[in-house]
Short mmCIF file of C-alpha atoms in Angstrom, two decimals:
data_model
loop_
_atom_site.label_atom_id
_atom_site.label_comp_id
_atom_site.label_asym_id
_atom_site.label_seq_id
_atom_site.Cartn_x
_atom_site.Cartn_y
_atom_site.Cartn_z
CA UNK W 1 63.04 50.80 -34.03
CA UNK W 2 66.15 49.29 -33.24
CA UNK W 3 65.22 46.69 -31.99
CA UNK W 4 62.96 45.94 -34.52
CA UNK W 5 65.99 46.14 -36.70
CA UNK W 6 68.23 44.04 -34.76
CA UNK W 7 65.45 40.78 -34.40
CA UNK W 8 65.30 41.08 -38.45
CA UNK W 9 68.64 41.37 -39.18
CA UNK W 10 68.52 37.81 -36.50
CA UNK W 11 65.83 36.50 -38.33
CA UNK W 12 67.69 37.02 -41.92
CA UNK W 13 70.90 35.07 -40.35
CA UNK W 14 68.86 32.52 -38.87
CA UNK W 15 66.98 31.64 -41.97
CA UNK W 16 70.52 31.63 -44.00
CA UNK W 17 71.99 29.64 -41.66
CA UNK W 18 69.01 26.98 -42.39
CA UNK W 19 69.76 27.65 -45.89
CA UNK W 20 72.43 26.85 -45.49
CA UNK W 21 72.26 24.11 -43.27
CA UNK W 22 69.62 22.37 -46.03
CA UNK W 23 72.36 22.69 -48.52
CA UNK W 24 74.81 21.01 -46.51
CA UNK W 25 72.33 18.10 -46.02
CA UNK W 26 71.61 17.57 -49.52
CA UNK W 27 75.03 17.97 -50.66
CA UNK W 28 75.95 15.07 -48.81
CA UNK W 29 73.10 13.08 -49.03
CA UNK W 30 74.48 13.15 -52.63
CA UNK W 31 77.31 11.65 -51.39
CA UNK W 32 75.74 8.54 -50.01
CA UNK W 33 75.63 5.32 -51.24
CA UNK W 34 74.65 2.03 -50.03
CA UNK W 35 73.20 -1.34 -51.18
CA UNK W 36 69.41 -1.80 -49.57
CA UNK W 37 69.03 -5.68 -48.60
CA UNK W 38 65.74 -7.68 -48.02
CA UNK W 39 66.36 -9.87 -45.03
CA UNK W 40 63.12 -11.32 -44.23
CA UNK W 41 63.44 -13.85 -47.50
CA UNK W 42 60.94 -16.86 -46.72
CA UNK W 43 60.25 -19.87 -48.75
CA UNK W 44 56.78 -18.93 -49.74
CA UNK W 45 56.07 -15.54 -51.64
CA UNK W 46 52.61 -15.13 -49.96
CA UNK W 47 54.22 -14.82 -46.84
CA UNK W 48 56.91 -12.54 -47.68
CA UNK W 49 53.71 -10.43 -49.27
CA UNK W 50 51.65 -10.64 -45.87
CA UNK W 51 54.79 -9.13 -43.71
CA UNK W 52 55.51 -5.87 -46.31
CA UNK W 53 50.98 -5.62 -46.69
CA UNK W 54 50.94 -5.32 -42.60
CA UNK W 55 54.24 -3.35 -42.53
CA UNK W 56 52.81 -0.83 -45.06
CA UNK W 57 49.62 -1.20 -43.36
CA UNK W 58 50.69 -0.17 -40.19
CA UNK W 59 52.58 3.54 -42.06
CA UNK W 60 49.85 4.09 -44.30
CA UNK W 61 46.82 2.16 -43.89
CA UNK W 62 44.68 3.38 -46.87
CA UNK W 63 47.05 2.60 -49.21
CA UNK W 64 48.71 -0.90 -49.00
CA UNK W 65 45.42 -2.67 -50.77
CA UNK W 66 45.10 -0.40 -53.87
CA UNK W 67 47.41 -1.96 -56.74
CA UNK W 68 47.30 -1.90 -61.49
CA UNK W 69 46.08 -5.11 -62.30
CA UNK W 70 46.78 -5.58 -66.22
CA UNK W 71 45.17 -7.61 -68.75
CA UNK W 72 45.73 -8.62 -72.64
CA UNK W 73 42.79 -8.35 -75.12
CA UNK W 74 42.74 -11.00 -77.82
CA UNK W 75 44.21 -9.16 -80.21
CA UNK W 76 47.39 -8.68 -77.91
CA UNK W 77 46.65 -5.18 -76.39
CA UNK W 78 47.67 -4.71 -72.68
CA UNK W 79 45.28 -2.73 -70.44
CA UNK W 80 46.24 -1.51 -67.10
CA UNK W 81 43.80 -0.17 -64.26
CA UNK W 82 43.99 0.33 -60.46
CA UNK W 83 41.67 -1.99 -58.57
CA UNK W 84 41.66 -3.15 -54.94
CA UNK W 85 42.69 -5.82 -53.36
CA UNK W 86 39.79 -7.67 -51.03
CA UNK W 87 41.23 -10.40 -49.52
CA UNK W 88 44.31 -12.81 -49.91
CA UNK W 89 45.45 -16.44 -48.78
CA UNK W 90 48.41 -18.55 -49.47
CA UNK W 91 46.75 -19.37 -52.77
CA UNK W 92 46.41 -15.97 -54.37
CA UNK W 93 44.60 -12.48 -54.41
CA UNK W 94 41.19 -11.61 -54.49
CA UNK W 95 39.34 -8.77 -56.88
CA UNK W 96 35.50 -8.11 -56.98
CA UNK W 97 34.51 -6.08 -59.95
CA UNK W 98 31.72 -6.36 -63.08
CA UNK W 99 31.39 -9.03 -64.86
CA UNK W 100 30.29 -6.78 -67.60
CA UNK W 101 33.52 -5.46 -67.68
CA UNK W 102 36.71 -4.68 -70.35
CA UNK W 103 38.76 -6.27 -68.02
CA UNK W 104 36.49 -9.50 -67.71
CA UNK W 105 36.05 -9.74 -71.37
CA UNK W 106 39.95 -10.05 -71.21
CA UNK W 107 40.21 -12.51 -68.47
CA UNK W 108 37.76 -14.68 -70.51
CA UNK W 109 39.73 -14.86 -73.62
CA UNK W 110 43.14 -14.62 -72.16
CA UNK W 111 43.32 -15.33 -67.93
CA UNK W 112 46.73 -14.44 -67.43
CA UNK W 113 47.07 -11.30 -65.93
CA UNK W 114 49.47 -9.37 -63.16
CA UNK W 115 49.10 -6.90 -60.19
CA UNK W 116 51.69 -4.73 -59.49
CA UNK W 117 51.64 -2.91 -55.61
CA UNK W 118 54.03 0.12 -54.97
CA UNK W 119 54.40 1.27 -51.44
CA UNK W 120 56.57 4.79 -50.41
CA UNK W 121 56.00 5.42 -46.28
CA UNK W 122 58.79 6.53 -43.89
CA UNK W 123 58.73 4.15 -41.13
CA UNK W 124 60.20 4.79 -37.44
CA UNK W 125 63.68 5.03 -38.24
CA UNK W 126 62.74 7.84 -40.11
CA UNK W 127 64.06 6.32 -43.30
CA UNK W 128 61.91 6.68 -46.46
CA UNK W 129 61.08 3.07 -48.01
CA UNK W 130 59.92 2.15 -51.17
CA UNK W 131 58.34 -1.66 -51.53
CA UNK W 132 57.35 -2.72 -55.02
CA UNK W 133 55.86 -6.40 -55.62
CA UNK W 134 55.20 -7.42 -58.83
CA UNK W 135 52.82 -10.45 -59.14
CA UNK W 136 52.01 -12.40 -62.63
CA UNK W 137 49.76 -15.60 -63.41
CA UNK W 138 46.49 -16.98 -64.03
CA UNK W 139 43.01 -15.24 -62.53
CA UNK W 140 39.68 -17.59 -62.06
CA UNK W 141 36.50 -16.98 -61.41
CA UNK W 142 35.47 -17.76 -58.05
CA UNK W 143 32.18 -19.63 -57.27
CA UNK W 144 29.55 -16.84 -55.51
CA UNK W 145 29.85 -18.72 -51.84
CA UNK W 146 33.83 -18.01 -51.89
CA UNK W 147 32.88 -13.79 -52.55
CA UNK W 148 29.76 -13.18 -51.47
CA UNK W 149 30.64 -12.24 -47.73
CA UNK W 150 32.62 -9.58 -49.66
CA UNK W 151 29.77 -7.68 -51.41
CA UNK W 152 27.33 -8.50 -47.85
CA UNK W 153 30.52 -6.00 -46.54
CA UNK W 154 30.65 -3.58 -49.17
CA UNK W 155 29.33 0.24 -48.15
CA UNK W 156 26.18 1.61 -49.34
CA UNK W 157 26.88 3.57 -52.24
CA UNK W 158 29.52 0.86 -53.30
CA UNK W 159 26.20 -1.72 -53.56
CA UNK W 160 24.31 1.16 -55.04
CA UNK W 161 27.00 1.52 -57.97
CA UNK W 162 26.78 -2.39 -58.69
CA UNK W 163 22.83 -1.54 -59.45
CA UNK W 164 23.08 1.34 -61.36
CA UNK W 165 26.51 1.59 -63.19
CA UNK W 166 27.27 -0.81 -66.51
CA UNK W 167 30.94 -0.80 -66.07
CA UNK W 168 32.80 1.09 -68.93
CA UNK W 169 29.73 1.66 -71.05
CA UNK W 170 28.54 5.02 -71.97
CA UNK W 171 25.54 6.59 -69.93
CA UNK W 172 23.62 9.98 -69.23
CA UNK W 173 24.61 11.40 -65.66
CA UNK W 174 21.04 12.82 -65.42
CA UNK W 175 19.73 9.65 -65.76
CA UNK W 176 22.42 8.05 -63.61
CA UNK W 177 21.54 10.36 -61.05
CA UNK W 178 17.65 9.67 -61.18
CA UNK W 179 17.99 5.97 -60.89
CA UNK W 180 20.53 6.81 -57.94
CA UNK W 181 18.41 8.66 -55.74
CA UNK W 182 15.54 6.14 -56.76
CA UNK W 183 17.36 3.26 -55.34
CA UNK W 184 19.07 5.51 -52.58
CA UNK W 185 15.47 6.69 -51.04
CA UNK W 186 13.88 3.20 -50.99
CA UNK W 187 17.08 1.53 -49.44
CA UNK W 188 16.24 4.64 -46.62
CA UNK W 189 12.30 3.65 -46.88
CA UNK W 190 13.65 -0.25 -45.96
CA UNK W 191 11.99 -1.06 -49.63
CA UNK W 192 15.39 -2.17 -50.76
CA UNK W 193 17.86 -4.35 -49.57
CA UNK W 194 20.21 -4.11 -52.69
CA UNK W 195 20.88 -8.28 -53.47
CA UNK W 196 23.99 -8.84 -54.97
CA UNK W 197 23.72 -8.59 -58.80
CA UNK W 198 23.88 -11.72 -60.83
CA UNK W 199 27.10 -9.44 -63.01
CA UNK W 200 29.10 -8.66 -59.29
CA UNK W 201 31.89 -11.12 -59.41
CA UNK W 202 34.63 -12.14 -57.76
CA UNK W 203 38.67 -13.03 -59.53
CA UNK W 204 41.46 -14.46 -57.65
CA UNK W 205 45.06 -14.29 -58.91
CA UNK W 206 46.90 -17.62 -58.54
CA UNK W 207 50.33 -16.51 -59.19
CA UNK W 208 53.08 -18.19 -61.11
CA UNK W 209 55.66 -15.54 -60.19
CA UNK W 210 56.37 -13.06 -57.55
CA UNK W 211 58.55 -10.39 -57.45
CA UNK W 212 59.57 -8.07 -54.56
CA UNK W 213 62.03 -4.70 -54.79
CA UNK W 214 62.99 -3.33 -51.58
CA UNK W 215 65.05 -0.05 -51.67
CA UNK W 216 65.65 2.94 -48.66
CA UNK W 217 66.55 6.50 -48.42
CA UNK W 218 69.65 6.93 -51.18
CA UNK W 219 70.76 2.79 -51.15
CA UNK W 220 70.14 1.15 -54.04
CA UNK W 221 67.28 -1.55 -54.58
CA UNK W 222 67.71 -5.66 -53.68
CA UNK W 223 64.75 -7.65 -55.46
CA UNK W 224 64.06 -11.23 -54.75
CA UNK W 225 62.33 -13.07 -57.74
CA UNK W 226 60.19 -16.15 -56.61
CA UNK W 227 59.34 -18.97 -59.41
CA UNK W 228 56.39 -21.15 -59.12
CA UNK W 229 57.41 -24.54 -59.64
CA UNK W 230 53.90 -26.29 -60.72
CA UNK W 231 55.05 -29.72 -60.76
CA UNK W 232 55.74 -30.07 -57.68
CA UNK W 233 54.08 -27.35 -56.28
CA UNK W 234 57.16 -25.12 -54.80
CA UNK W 235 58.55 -21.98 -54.94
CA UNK W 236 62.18 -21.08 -56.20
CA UNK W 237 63.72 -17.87 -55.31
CA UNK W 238 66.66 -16.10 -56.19
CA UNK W 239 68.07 -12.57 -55.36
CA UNK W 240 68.36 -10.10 -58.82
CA UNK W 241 69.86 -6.90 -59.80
CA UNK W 242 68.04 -3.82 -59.43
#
């Protein structure tokens, strides 16, 4: 019994002592201040965005190709949705989706649009990062031989869904389930080979402007703003406030 006593009475000052301990840290975490700084600044945007993508990649690699792409109606009302990202090259960023779409029926009437990527992973310094890269400028639709090879590389049920599903109309699930398993059993029969649909298509983003935000643990944020400049086809950059 008294021992039993004595190892609890151990345990209780142990766990203050980590109490306290987790106070102390925060308490002067509080206390720290700092200025973040991007150092790998490059003349071209796209390449500034491949070395965060593989970076975030690398710490989390299911997240660093999801990113809200936004749109304008034309009557002027913004609509924001989380796609992902399929491919990109020094020219822009590439989206499949339907063509039967809200957000298509935006692009057609006003192209401009912007993606915005956000990216928290703790990296092996141990310090916490958070990446944000904010992209604006015109998207285009691309001719089927430049996205085809993405939708021959889609998984099953993603070719299934571009069969089935009329993107962001109403439907019945019971029905949606019937044509489902319909198309899912003769794809397993070899009946089926699910062709691309005339309505998958493929956007890329050619941007105008690209923005990056770079910020650690409790320093504060450095952003780098990068300016198309379309005449002569260059980029200009300069550093902002956060």
């Amino acid at each position: 019994m008294r021992c039993q006593f004595l190892r609890r009475c151990i345990d209780q000052i142990e766990s203050n002592l980590l109490s306290v301990t987790k106070n102390m840290d925060l308490k002067s975490q509080k206390n720290i201040s700092d200025l973040a700084k991007i150092e790998e600044v490059v003349d071209h945007p796209i390449e500034l965005f491949r070395i965060w993508h593989d970076e975030a990649r690398r710490y989390n690699p299911r997240a660093p190709d999801a990113c809200c792409l936004a749109t304008t109606s034309k009557d002027c009302k913004v609509s924001a949705r989380n796609v992902v990202l399929r491919e990109f090259d020094n020219d822009g960023f590439v989206i499949v989706t339907d063509a039967r779409s809200k957000k298509i029926d935006n692009l057609e009437n006003i192209p401009y649009a912007a993606m915005c990527y956000l990216w928290f992973y703790v990296n092996e310094q141990d310090q916490e990062i958070s990446k944000q890269i904010r992209i604006e400028g015109i998207m285009k639709k691309l001719e089927k031989e430049n996205f085809k090879h993405l939708y021959d590389r889609e998984p099953l049920f993603c070719k299934i869904r571009s069969h089935i599903c009329k993107q962001g109309h109403n439907v019945d699930w019971d029905e949606l389930k019937q044509r489902h398993d319909e198309i899912f059993d003769s794809v397993r029969k070899g009946e089926n080979d699910l062709p691309m649909p005339d309505h998958f298509v493929g956007y890329k983003l050619f941007p105008t402007m690209m923005e990056f935000y770079f910020a650690r643990d409790h320093f504060i944020g450095d952003r780098i703003l990068y300016h198309k400049d379309t005449l002569n086809d260059s980029w200009k950059k300069h550093r902002i406030a956060a």
